[in-house]
């Protein structure tokens, strides 16, 4: 297994400097008062394209050989990875093809098309879209860049961890949104590489927490995908997971799970108290603190990982609803 180390992450930072924003870490007075310890928010939802995924995508693209760059990149994603890859490829003048199923709503499709990517619409599921990716790799020679299980993607996400431990050098606990584990693996490797005693805790939703189920089973397992407000945390970790399962197993101190009501409370708190528009996946750290799901030692740093939420849905949540059936987006 190729573990991603501090050295890889530092190299990634040099490679993507000037292509991604270095985001601010801000003290939250309200959350600090609630916890009785200093709580800082890493405002990564303000990253270009609205999520941290640009770090991994930019690093993975920058690492390609000139010959690979001339062939272009491909991925199956309707969400933040698709946006990030489209933007990073455009900056480098590369062809990017994003595959998605017929069920993807027009607004998501447009967001990625506007960033300059070619869109392929195939079939009725994420699996069909993934098959089209494999076809394009085989027939057109495109290079597949997956959303998390890839060393250059993990190293890119790790640059977020480096910024955190430089901005809050005495951080005792870092709370990280967790899905496929690219973010958590990279951040934990960076933070613990610099500050071995800092705890790193993953936060997922109860509905379809694939990494948590896999860690409990001791190997990657399948879980049923369910609609959730934290839609960017949906999806499996891959039964043939090469990297992020082992890194999360070895580096995370704990994983906690949140209900839909708790995630809604996080989105609401982010908006009303912190004055930030954050998507469900990006609000799980705040949600864990405001609902007392975690008794973290301070100083605590929370990552607000993204802000790409449908604004009609956001309005309903801040008005007090917890919509129970949200269309699932990968
Ligand atoms: C992808 C994503 C995550 C989870 O990242 P993984 O590397 O899959 O664990 C969390 N928050 C947002 C906003 C994301 O887009």
Short mmCIF file of C-alpha atoms and ligand atoms in Angstrom, two decimals:
data_model
loop_
_atom_site.label_atom_id
_atom_site.label_comp_id
_atom_site.label_asym_id
_atom_site.label_seq_id
_atom_site.Cartn_x
_atom_site.Cartn_y
_atom_site.Cartn_z
CA UNK A 1 0.00 0.00 0.00
CA UNK A 2 1.22 3.48 -0.84
CA UNK A 3 0.59 5.53 2.28
CA UNK A 4 0.44 9.24 1.66
CA UNK A 5 2.96 10.99 3.91
CA UNK A 6 3.65 14.54 5.05
CA UNK A 7 6.33 14.73 2.37
CA UNK A 8 3.81 13.97 -0.41
CA UNK A 9 1.43 16.54 1.01
CA UNK A 10 4.10 19.25 1.16
CA UNK A 11 4.98 18.49 -2.46
CA UNK A 12 1.29 18.75 -3.36
CA UNK A 13 1.08 22.15 -1.72
CA UNK A 14 3.96 23.48 -3.84
CA UNK A 15 2.37 21.98 -6.96
CA UNK A 16 -1.08 23.56 -6.48
CA UNK A 17 0.04 26.93 -5.05
CA UNK A 18 -1.69 29.68 -7.02
CA UNK A 19 -4.33 27.26 -8.35
CA UNK A 20 -6.37 26.95 -5.13
CA UNK A 21 -7.23 29.43 -2.42
CA UNK A 22 -5.60 29.25 0.99
CA UNK A 23 -8.80 29.52 3.06
CA UNK A 24 -9.25 31.39 6.35
CA UNK A 25 -9.63 29.76 9.77
CA UNK A 26 -11.95 31.86 11.97
CA UNK A 27 -12.69 31.66 15.70
CA UNK A 28 -16.40 30.99 16.42
CA UNK A 29 -17.35 32.83 19.61
CA UNK A 30 -20.74 31.09 19.83
CA UNK A 31 -19.40 27.55 19.45
CA UNK A 32 -16.47 28.32 21.77
CA UNK A 33 -18.93 29.44 24.43
CA UNK A 34 -21.05 26.31 23.86
CA UNK A 35 -18.10 23.93 24.22
CA UNK A 36 -16.14 25.88 26.82
CA UNK A 37 -13.04 25.56 24.60
CA UNK A 38 -11.85 27.58 21.60
CA UNK A 39 -13.57 26.40 18.39
CA UNK A 40 -12.26 27.43 14.98
CA UNK A 41 -13.98 27.09 11.61
CA UNK A 42 -11.88 26.31 8.55
CA UNK A 43 -13.86 28.17 5.90
CA UNK A 44 -13.14 25.77 3.03
CA UNK A 45 -16.67 26.13 1.63
CA UNK A 46 -15.33 29.40 0.22
CA UNK A 47 -12.79 27.49 -1.90
CA UNK A 48 -13.09 28.03 -5.67
CA UNK A 49 -15.88 25.72 -7.01
CA UNK A 50 -17.39 25.66 -3.49
CA UNK A 51 -15.54 22.71 -1.95
CA UNK A 52 -12.13 21.32 -0.97
CA UNK A 53 -12.32 18.84 -3.88
CA UNK A 54 -10.41 21.35 -6.01
CA UNK A 55 -7.25 20.61 -4.00
CA UNK A 56 -7.18 16.91 -4.86
CA UNK A 57 -8.28 17.40 -8.45
CA UNK A 58 -5.67 20.12 -9.04
CA UNK A 59 -2.87 18.02 -7.57
CA UNK A 60 -3.85 14.89 -9.50
CA UNK A 61 -3.96 16.84 -12.77
CA UNK A 62 -0.66 18.61 -12.08
CA UNK A 63 1.01 15.22 -11.49
CA UNK A 64 0.04 13.80 -14.92
CA UNK A 65 2.73 13.38 -17.55
CA UNK A 66 2.56 15.62 -20.67
CA UNK A 67 1.42 12.58 -22.63
CA UNK A 68 -1.41 11.84 -20.17
CA UNK A 69 -2.40 15.51 -20.18
CA UNK A 70 -2.76 15.41 -23.95
CA UNK A 71 -5.30 12.57 -23.58
CA UNK A 72 -7.54 14.37 -21.06
CA UNK A 73 -9.32 13.27 -17.88
CA UNK A 74 -12.63 11.57 -17.09
CA UNK A 75 -14.73 10.86 -13.99
CA UNK A 76 -18.26 9.88 -13.02
CA UNK A 77 -19.58 12.55 -10.67
CA UNK A 78 -22.54 14.87 -10.48
CA UNK A 79 -21.23 16.69 -7.49
CA UNK A 80 -18.25 18.51 -6.10
CA UNK A 81 -15.58 16.27 -7.63
CA UNK A 82 -17.07 16.84 -11.08
CA UNK A 83 -17.02 20.60 -10.61
CA UNK A 84 -13.49 20.56 -9.28
CA UNK A 85 -12.15 18.37 -12.05
CA UNK A 86 -13.85 20.47 -14.72
CA UNK A 87 -12.35 23.67 -13.31
CA UNK A 88 -8.85 22.26 -12.75
CA UNK A 89 -8.75 20.75 -16.25
CA UNK A 90 -9.84 24.02 -17.83
CA UNK A 91 -7.08 25.93 -16.01
CA UNK A 92 -4.52 23.53 -17.51
CA UNK A 93 -6.14 23.52 -20.94
CA UNK A 94 -7.03 19.80 -20.69
CA UNK A 95 -10.05 17.96 -22.04
CA UNK A 96 -12.39 16.84 -19.22
CA UNK A 97 -15.33 14.47 -19.65
CA UNK A 98 -17.80 14.02 -16.79
CA UNK A 99 -20.17 11.05 -17.04
CA UNK A 100 -23.56 11.03 -15.31
CA UNK A 101 -26.84 9.22 -15.43
CA UNK A 102 -30.11 10.43 -16.98
CA UNK A 103 -31.49 11.05 -13.48
CA UNK A 104 -29.18 13.97 -12.75
CA UNK A 105 -31.16 17.23 -12.58
CA UNK A 106 -30.56 19.93 -15.18
CA UNK A 107 -29.13 22.48 -12.72
CA UNK A 108 -26.29 20.15 -11.64
CA UNK A 109 -25.53 19.31 -15.22
CA UNK A 110 -25.39 23.00 -16.15
CA UNK A 111 -23.07 23.84 -13.26
CA UNK A 112 -20.49 21.37 -14.57
CA UNK A 113 -21.02 22.27 -18.24
CA UNK A 114 -20.49 25.96 -17.45
CA UNK A 115 -17.09 25.07 -16.01
CA UNK A 116 -16.11 23.87 -19.47
CA UNK A 117 -16.37 20.07 -19.22
CA UNK A 118 -17.95 17.75 -21.78
CA UNK A 119 -20.94 15.92 -20.34
CA UNK A 120 -21.86 12.32 -21.21
CA UNK A 121 -25.31 11.23 -20.12
CA UNK A 122 -25.71 7.45 -19.97
CA UNK A 123 -28.08 5.03 -18.29
CA UNK A 124 -30.08 5.35 -15.11
CA UNK A 125 -27.55 4.92 -12.33
CA UNK A 126 -24.13 5.90 -11.08
CA UNK A 127 -22.95 2.39 -12.07
CA UNK A 128 -23.97 3.01 -15.69
CA UNK A 129 -22.04 6.29 -15.61
CA UNK A 130 -18.99 4.50 -14.21
CA UNK A 131 -19.17 1.94 -17.04
CA UNK A 132 -19.06 4.78 -19.53
CA UNK A 133 -15.95 6.11 -17.76
CA UNK A 134 -14.28 2.73 -18.19
CA UNK A 135 -15.27 2.63 -21.85
CA UNK A 136 -13.74 6.08 -22.42
CA UNK A 137 -10.55 5.02 -20.65
CA UNK A 138 -10.34 1.92 -22.85
CA UNK A 139 -11.39 3.40 -26.18
CA UNK A 140 -10.45 7.09 -26.07
CA UNK A 141 -7.44 6.78 -23.74
CA UNK A 142 -8.77 9.30 -21.23
CA UNK A 143 -7.21 9.18 -17.74
CA UNK A 144 -9.64 8.37 -14.93
CA UNK A 145 -9.29 10.52 -11.82
CA UNK A 146 -11.44 9.14 -8.98
CA UNK A 147 -12.88 11.33 -6.19
CA UNK A 148 -10.95 9.87 -3.22
CA UNK A 149 -9.08 6.56 -3.61
CA UNK A 150 -5.99 7.91 -5.37
CA UNK A 151 -2.67 8.97 -3.76
CA UNK A 152 -2.43 12.32 -5.57
CA UNK A 153 -6.04 13.15 -4.68
CA UNK A 154 -5.43 12.29 -1.01
CA UNK A 155 -2.20 14.33 -0.98
CA UNK A 156 -4.08 17.30 -2.46
CA UNK A 157 -6.81 17.11 0.20
CA UNK A 158 -4.02 16.86 2.79
CA UNK A 159 -2.93 20.42 1.97
CA UNK A 160 -6.06 21.49 3.87
CA UNK A 161 -4.69 19.72 6.96
CA UNK A 162 -1.34 21.50 6.60
CA UNK A 163 -3.09 24.87 6.57
CA UNK A 164 -5.12 23.91 9.65
CA UNK A 165 -2.15 22.92 11.78
CA UNK A 166 -0.24 26.02 10.72
CA UNK A 167 -3.18 28.32 11.43
CA UNK A 168 -4.08 26.66 14.78
CA UNK A 169 -0.80 25.09 15.88
CA UNK A 170 -2.19 24.03 19.30
CA UNK A 171 -5.27 22.26 17.86
CA UNK A 172 -6.20 19.33 20.12
CA UNK A 173 -9.05 17.98 17.98
CA UNK A 174 -9.91 18.28 14.28
CA UNK A 175 -13.41 17.23 13.10
CA UNK A 176 -13.49 16.09 9.45
CA UNK A 177 -16.53 15.26 7.27
CA UNK A 178 -16.10 11.63 6.17
CA UNK A 179 -17.35 9.75 3.12
CA UNK A 180 -14.86 7.92 0.89
CA UNK A 181 -12.15 9.15 3.22
CA UNK A 182 -9.93 11.11 0.84
CA UNK A 183 -10.32 14.25 2.90
CA UNK A 184 -9.98 12.50 6.27
CA UNK A 185 -6.93 10.48 5.15
CA UNK A 186 -5.12 13.52 3.79
CA UNK A 187 -6.00 15.81 6.68
CA UNK A 188 -5.08 13.19 9.32
CA UNK A 189 -1.74 12.44 7.62
CA UNK A 190 -0.87 16.16 7.51
CA UNK A 191 -2.11 17.10 10.98
CA UNK A 192 -0.57 14.09 12.73
CA UNK A 193 2.58 14.38 10.65
CA UNK A 194 3.16 17.83 12.17
CA UNK A 195 1.37 17.35 15.53
CA UNK A 196 1.17 13.63 16.44
CA UNK A 197 -0.96 14.16 19.55
CA UNK A 198 -3.79 16.03 17.81
CA UNK A 199 -6.94 13.87 17.57
CA UNK A 200 -8.70 13.59 14.21
CA UNK A 201 -12.36 12.51 14.29
CA UNK A 202 -14.43 11.62 11.23
CA UNK A 203 -18.09 12.68 11.06
CA UNK A 204 -20.66 10.99 8.78
CA UNK A 205 -24.42 10.61 8.55
CA UNK A 206 -26.22 7.59 9.99
CA UNK A 207 -27.97 6.98 6.65
CA UNK A 208 -25.41 5.08 4.56
CA UNK A 209 -22.11 5.52 6.41
CA UNK A 210 -19.95 3.25 4.25
CA UNK A 211 -16.58 4.01 5.87
CA UNK A 212 -17.89 3.52 9.41
CA UNK A 213 -19.50 0.18 8.47
CA UNK A 214 -16.25 -0.88 6.79
CA UNK A 215 -14.08 0.12 9.76
CA UNK A 216 -16.41 -1.84 12.06
CA UNK A 217 -16.23 -4.90 9.76
CA UNK A 218 -12.45 -4.64 9.38
CA UNK A 219 -12.69 -4.58 5.57
CA UNK A 220 -14.52 -2.55 2.89
CA UNK A 221 -18.21 -3.48 2.83
CA UNK A 222 -21.24 -2.39 0.82
CA UNK A 223 -23.97 -0.34 2.50
CA UNK A 224 -27.33 0.62 1.11
CA UNK A 225 -27.35 4.17 -0.29
CA UNK A 226 -30.10 6.28 1.23
CA UNK A 227 -31.21 9.85 0.62
CA UNK A 228 -29.58 12.25 3.09
CA UNK A 229 -29.18 15.97 3.62
CA UNK A 230 -25.42 15.32 3.58
CA UNK A 231 -25.64 14.23 -0.08
CA UNK A 232 -21.91 14.84 -0.72
CA UNK A 233 -21.20 12.12 1.87
CA UNK A 234 -23.22 9.46 -0.01
CA UNK A 235 -21.77 6.51 -1.92
CA UNK A 236 -19.54 3.54 -1.11
CA UNK A 237 -15.79 3.33 -0.48
CA UNK A 238 -15.22 0.65 -3.15
CA UNK A 239 -14.87 -3.04 -2.29
CA UNK A 240 -11.42 -2.91 -3.90
CA UNK A 241 -10.41 0.20 -1.91
CA UNK A 242 -6.62 0.58 -2.14
CA UNK A 243 -5.74 3.48 0.09
CA UNK A 244 -8.32 5.39 2.10
CA UNK A 245 -9.76 2.47 4.09
CA UNK A 246 -6.36 1.59 5.55
CA UNK A 247 -5.43 5.24 6.16
CA UNK A 248 -8.71 5.96 7.97
CA UNK A 249 -8.30 2.76 10.02
CA UNK A 250 -4.76 3.69 11.01
CA UNK A 251 -5.12 7.45 11.49
CA UNK A 252 -8.64 8.34 12.70
CA UNK A 253 -9.19 8.41 16.46
CA UNK A 254 -12.96 7.99 16.20
CA UNK A 255 -15.91 8.20 13.80
CA UNK A 256 -19.29 9.59 14.85
CA UNK A 257 -22.62 9.45 13.02
CA UNK A 258 -25.42 12.03 12.84
CA UNK A 259 -29.15 11.85 12.14
CA UNK A 260 -30.89 13.96 9.50
CA UNK A 261 -32.32 16.24 12.21
CA UNK A 262 -28.83 16.82 13.61
CA UNK A 263 -27.46 17.65 10.15
CA UNK A 264 -30.33 20.09 9.60
CA UNK A 265 -29.48 21.71 12.94
CA UNK A 266 -25.89 22.11 11.72
CA UNK A 267 -26.97 23.83 8.49
CA UNK A 268 -29.27 26.10 10.48
CA UNK A 269 -26.61 26.98 13.06
CA UNK A 270 -24.09 27.73 10.31
CA UNK A 271 -26.53 30.15 8.72
CA UNK A 272 -28.02 31.86 11.75
CA UNK A 273 -25.09 32.03 14.11
CA UNK A 274 -22.05 31.91 11.84
CA UNK A 275 -23.74 33.64 8.86
CA UNK A 276 -22.41 30.99 6.48
CA UNK A 277 -24.25 29.04 3.77
CA UNK A 278 -22.98 25.48 4.09
CA UNK A 279 -24.23 22.24 2.50
CA UNK A 280 -25.21 19.24 4.66
CA UNK A 281 -21.86 17.47 4.29
CA UNK A 282 -20.05 20.66 5.21
CA UNK A 283 -22.05 21.27 8.36
CA UNK A 284 -21.53 17.93 10.15
CA UNK A 285 -18.72 19.27 12.35
CA UNK A 286 -20.89 22.12 13.61
CA UNK A 287 -23.80 19.66 13.96
CA UNK A 288 -21.70 17.31 16.10
CA UNK A 289 -20.84 20.15 18.49
CA UNK A 290 -24.23 21.86 18.77
CA UNK A 291 -25.98 18.54 19.43
CA UNK A 292 -23.30 17.48 21.96
CA UNK A 293 -22.55 14.33 19.93
CA UNK A 294 -18.86 14.80 20.56
CA UNK A 295 -17.03 15.82 23.74
CA UNK A 296 -13.97 17.18 22.01
CA UNK A 297 -10.94 18.51 23.83
CA UNK A 298 -10.02 22.02 22.68
CA UNK A 299 -8.83 23.91 20.79
CA UNK A 300 -11.14 22.31 18.19
CA UNK A 301 -11.01 22.93 14.44
CA UNK A 302 -14.06 22.10 12.26
CA UNK A 303 -13.86 21.90 8.49
CA UNK A 304 -16.74 23.54 6.60
CA UNK A 305 -16.04 21.41 3.52
CA UNK A 306 -18.53 22.72 0.95
CA UNK A 307 -21.39 25.03 0.14
CA UNK A 308 -23.03 23.54 -2.95
CA UNK A 309 -26.54 23.13 -1.62
CA UNK A 310 -29.74 23.73 -3.58
CA UNK A 311 -30.88 27.13 -2.29
CA UNK A 312 -34.56 26.17 -2.23
CA UNK A 313 -33.67 23.26 0.04
CA UNK A 314 -31.47 25.55 2.15
CA UNK A 315 -34.34 27.99 2.60
CA UNK A 316 -36.66 25.20 3.78
CA UNK A 317 -34.10 23.99 6.31
CA UNK A 318 -33.38 27.41 7.79
CA UNK A 319 -37.13 27.93 8.05
CA UNK A 320 -37.23 24.92 10.38
CA UNK A 321 -37.97 21.91 8.18
CA UNK A 322 -35.96 18.68 8.04
CA UNK A 323 -36.92 17.47 4.54
CA UNK A 324 -37.04 13.70 4.78
CA UNK A 325 -36.83 12.71 1.15
CA UNK A 326 -34.13 14.60 -0.58
CA UNK A 327 -33.13 13.53 -4.04
CA UNK A 328 -29.77 11.73 -3.76
CA UNK A 329 -26.83 13.21 -5.56
CA UNK A 330 -23.40 11.64 -5.79
C1 LIG B 1 -16.57 14.85 -1.07
C2 LIG B 1 -17.01 15.66 0.07
C3 LIG B 1 -16.82 15.23 1.42
C4 LIG B 1 -16.23 13.87 1.77
O1 LIG B 1 -14.94 13.68 1.26
P1 LIG B 1 -14.32 12.20 1.13
O2 LIG B 1 -12.95 12.41 0.67
O3 LIG B 1 -15.16 11.44 0.14
O4 LIG B 1 -14.42 11.57 2.49
C5 LIG B 1 -17.20 16.10 2.44
N1 LIG B 1 -17.76 17.29 2.18
C6 LIG B 1 -17.97 17.73 0.93
C7 LIG B 1 -18.59 19.06 0.72
C8 LIG B 1 -17.59 16.94 -0.17
O5 LIG B 1 -17.81 17.38 -1.42
#
